[in-house]
Amino acid sequence: MKYLLMMHTPGKGPYQITQWSQQDFKAHIAFMKDFAKKLGESGELVSAEGLAGPDQARRVRAGKDGKPITDGVFPEAKEFLVGYWIVEVGSPERAYEIAAQASAAPGPGGAPLNMDIEVRQVMSGPPPELL
C-alpha cells in the first residue's frame, strides 16, 4: 500500500527554518537526507520532496475562458505543507511509524520538532462500490 506523508508547519509567512542557526539548519537537512536514504535502502521510499515556501504559493483555477486565475500569497495561513514522502509499506501502522520518525526531526538546539505529519493512503483508483 502506498501512503502520502505530508509534513506541515505553522504559518506566519516564509519558512521559519531560515532564521535558525546555521548549525541547526545543517543538522535538520542532514537528518532529512539520512532519513530519505534509509527509506530508499529499505525499499519503502517512492518519492520525497521539499516544497517552496508559502510566500511563493498560489492557488490556481480556470476562468470561464479557460485561462488561469491565480490567488495568493497566503501569509495568514494557519499551517502549510513544507514537504512530503510517498512510501510503499505493508500496513498503515508502518506508515505511522515512518511519520513519527519524520516528526522527530531536529529543530533549534537539536530538540525534536514533533511536527504534524498527515498520513493518507494513495488510492490506485476509485472505490469498487462506486464503479
Coordinates of C-alpha atoms in Angstrom, one line a residue:
M1 CA 0.0 0.0 0.0
K2 CA 1.2 3.5 -0.8
Y3 CA 0.9 6.4 1.7
L4 CA 1.5 10.1 1.3
L5 CA 3.1 11.6 4.4
M6 CA 2.7 15.3 4.4
M7 CA 4.8 17.5 6.6
H8 CA 3.0 20.6 7.9
T9 CA 4.4 23.5 9.8
P10 CA 2.8 26.5 11.4
G11 CA 2.0 29.5 9.1
K12 CA 3.4 33.0 9.7
G13 CA 4.9 33.8 6.3
P14 CA 8.3 32.4 4.9
Y15 CA 9.9 29.4 6.4
Q16 CA 11.0 29.9 10.0
I17 CA 13.9 27.5 9.4
T18 CA 15.7 30.2 7.6
Q19 CA 16.0 32.0 10.9
W20 CA 17.7 29.1 12.7
S21 CA 21.4 29.0 13.3
Q22 CA 23.5 27.5 10.5
Q23 CA 24.4 24.6 12.8
D24 CA 20.7 23.8 13.5
F25 CA 19.8 24.2 9.8
K26 CA 22.6 21.8 8.7
A27 CA 21.6 19.2 11.3
H28 CA 18.0 19.3 10.2
I29 CA 18.9 18.9 6.5
A30 CA 21.3 16.1 7.3
F31 CA 18.6 14.3 9.2
M32 CA 16.2 14.6 6.3
K33 CA 18.8 13.3 3.8
D34 CA 19.7 10.4 6.0
F35 CA 16.0 9.6 6.6
A36 CA 15.3 9.5 2.9
K37 CA 18.4 7.4 2.3
K38 CA 17.3 4.8 4.9
L39 CA 13.8 4.6 3.4
G40 CA 15.3 4.2 0.0
E41 CA 17.6 1.4 1.2
S42 CA 14.7 -0.4 2.8
G43 CA 12.8 -0.2 -0.5
E44 CA 9.9 1.8 1.1
L45 CA 10.6 5.2 -0.4
V46 CA 8.7 6.0 -3.6
S47 CA 9.3 9.8 -3.7
A48 CA 10.2 12.7 -1.4
E49 CA 10.4 16.4 -2.0
G50 CA 10.6 19.6 -0.1
L51 CA 8.4 22.5 -1.3
A52 CA 9.0 26.2 -1.8
G53 CA 7.7 28.5 1.0
P54 CA 4.2 29.7 1.3
D55 CA 5.4 33.2 0.2
Q56 CA 5.7 31.6 -3.3
A57 CA 2.4 29.7 -3.3
R58 CA -0.6 30.5 -5.5
R59 CA -4.0 28.9 -5.9
V60 CA -5.0 28.5 -9.5
R61 CA -8.3 27.8 -11.1
A62 CA -9.6 28.0 -14.7
G63 CA -11.6 31.1 -15.6
K64 CA -14.7 30.9 -17.8
D65 CA -12.4 31.3 -20.8
G66 CA -10.1 28.5 -19.6
K67 CA -7.3 30.9 -18.7
P68 CA -5.7 30.6 -15.3
I69 CA -6.9 32.8 -12.5
T70 CA -4.4 32.9 -9.5
D71 CA -4.9 33.9 -5.9
G72 CA -2.3 34.2 -3.2
V73 CA 0.1 34.6 -1.4
F74 CA -1.4 33.5 1.9
P75 CA 0.9 34.6 4.7
E76 CA -2.1 34.4 7.2
A77 CA -2.4 30.6 6.7
K78 CA -2.7 28.7 9.9
E79 CA -0.3 26.0 8.6
F80 CA 1.2 25.0 5.3
L81 CA 2.7 22.0 3.5
V82 CA 6.5 22.0 3.5
G83 CA 7.3 18.7 2.0
Y84 CA 6.1 15.1 1.5
W85 CA 7.2 11.5 1.2
I86 CA 5.4 8.8 -0.7
V87 CA 6.1 5.4 0.9
E88 CA 5.1 1.9 -0.1
V89 CA 4.6 -0.2 3.0
G90 CA 2.7 -3.3 4.2
S91 CA 0.4 -1.7 6.7
P92 CA -0.9 1.7 7.8
E93 CA 0.9 1.1 11.1
R94 CA 4.3 1.1 9.3
A95 CA 3.3 4.4 7.6
Y96 CA 2.6 5.8 11.0
E97 CA 5.9 4.6 12.3
I98 CA 7.7 6.4 9.4
A99 CA 5.7 9.5 10.0
A100 CA 6.6 9.6 13.7
Q101 CA 10.3 9.3 12.8
A102 CA 10.0 12.2 10.4
S103 CA 8.1 14.2 13.0
A104 CA 11.0 13.9 15.4
A105 CA 13.4 15.8 13.0
P106 CA 15.8 18.1 14.9
G107 CA 15.0 21.7 15.4
P108 CA 16.7 24.5 17.2
G109 CA 19.2 23.2 19.7
G110 CA 18.7 19.7 18.3
A111 CA 15.4 19.3 20.1
P112 CA 12.8 17.2 18.2
L113 CA 10.3 19.3 16.4
N114 CA 7.4 16.8 16.8
M115 CA 5.7 18.5 13.9
D116 CA 2.4 17.2 12.4
I117 CA 2.7 14.7 9.6
E118 CA -0.5 13.9 7.9
V119 CA -0.8 10.3 6.6
R120 CA -3.2 9.4 3.8
Q121 CA -3.4 6.3 1.7
V122 CA -2.7 6.8 -2.0
M123 CA -5.6 5.3 -3.9
S124 CA -5.0 3.4 -7.1
G125 CA -8.5 4.1 -8.3
P126 CA -12.0 4.8 -7.2
P127 CA -13.6 2.5 -4.6
P128 CA -15.1 -0.5 -6.3
E129 CA -18.5 0.2 -4.9
L130 CA -18.6 3.5 -6.9
L131 CA -17.9 1.8 -10.3

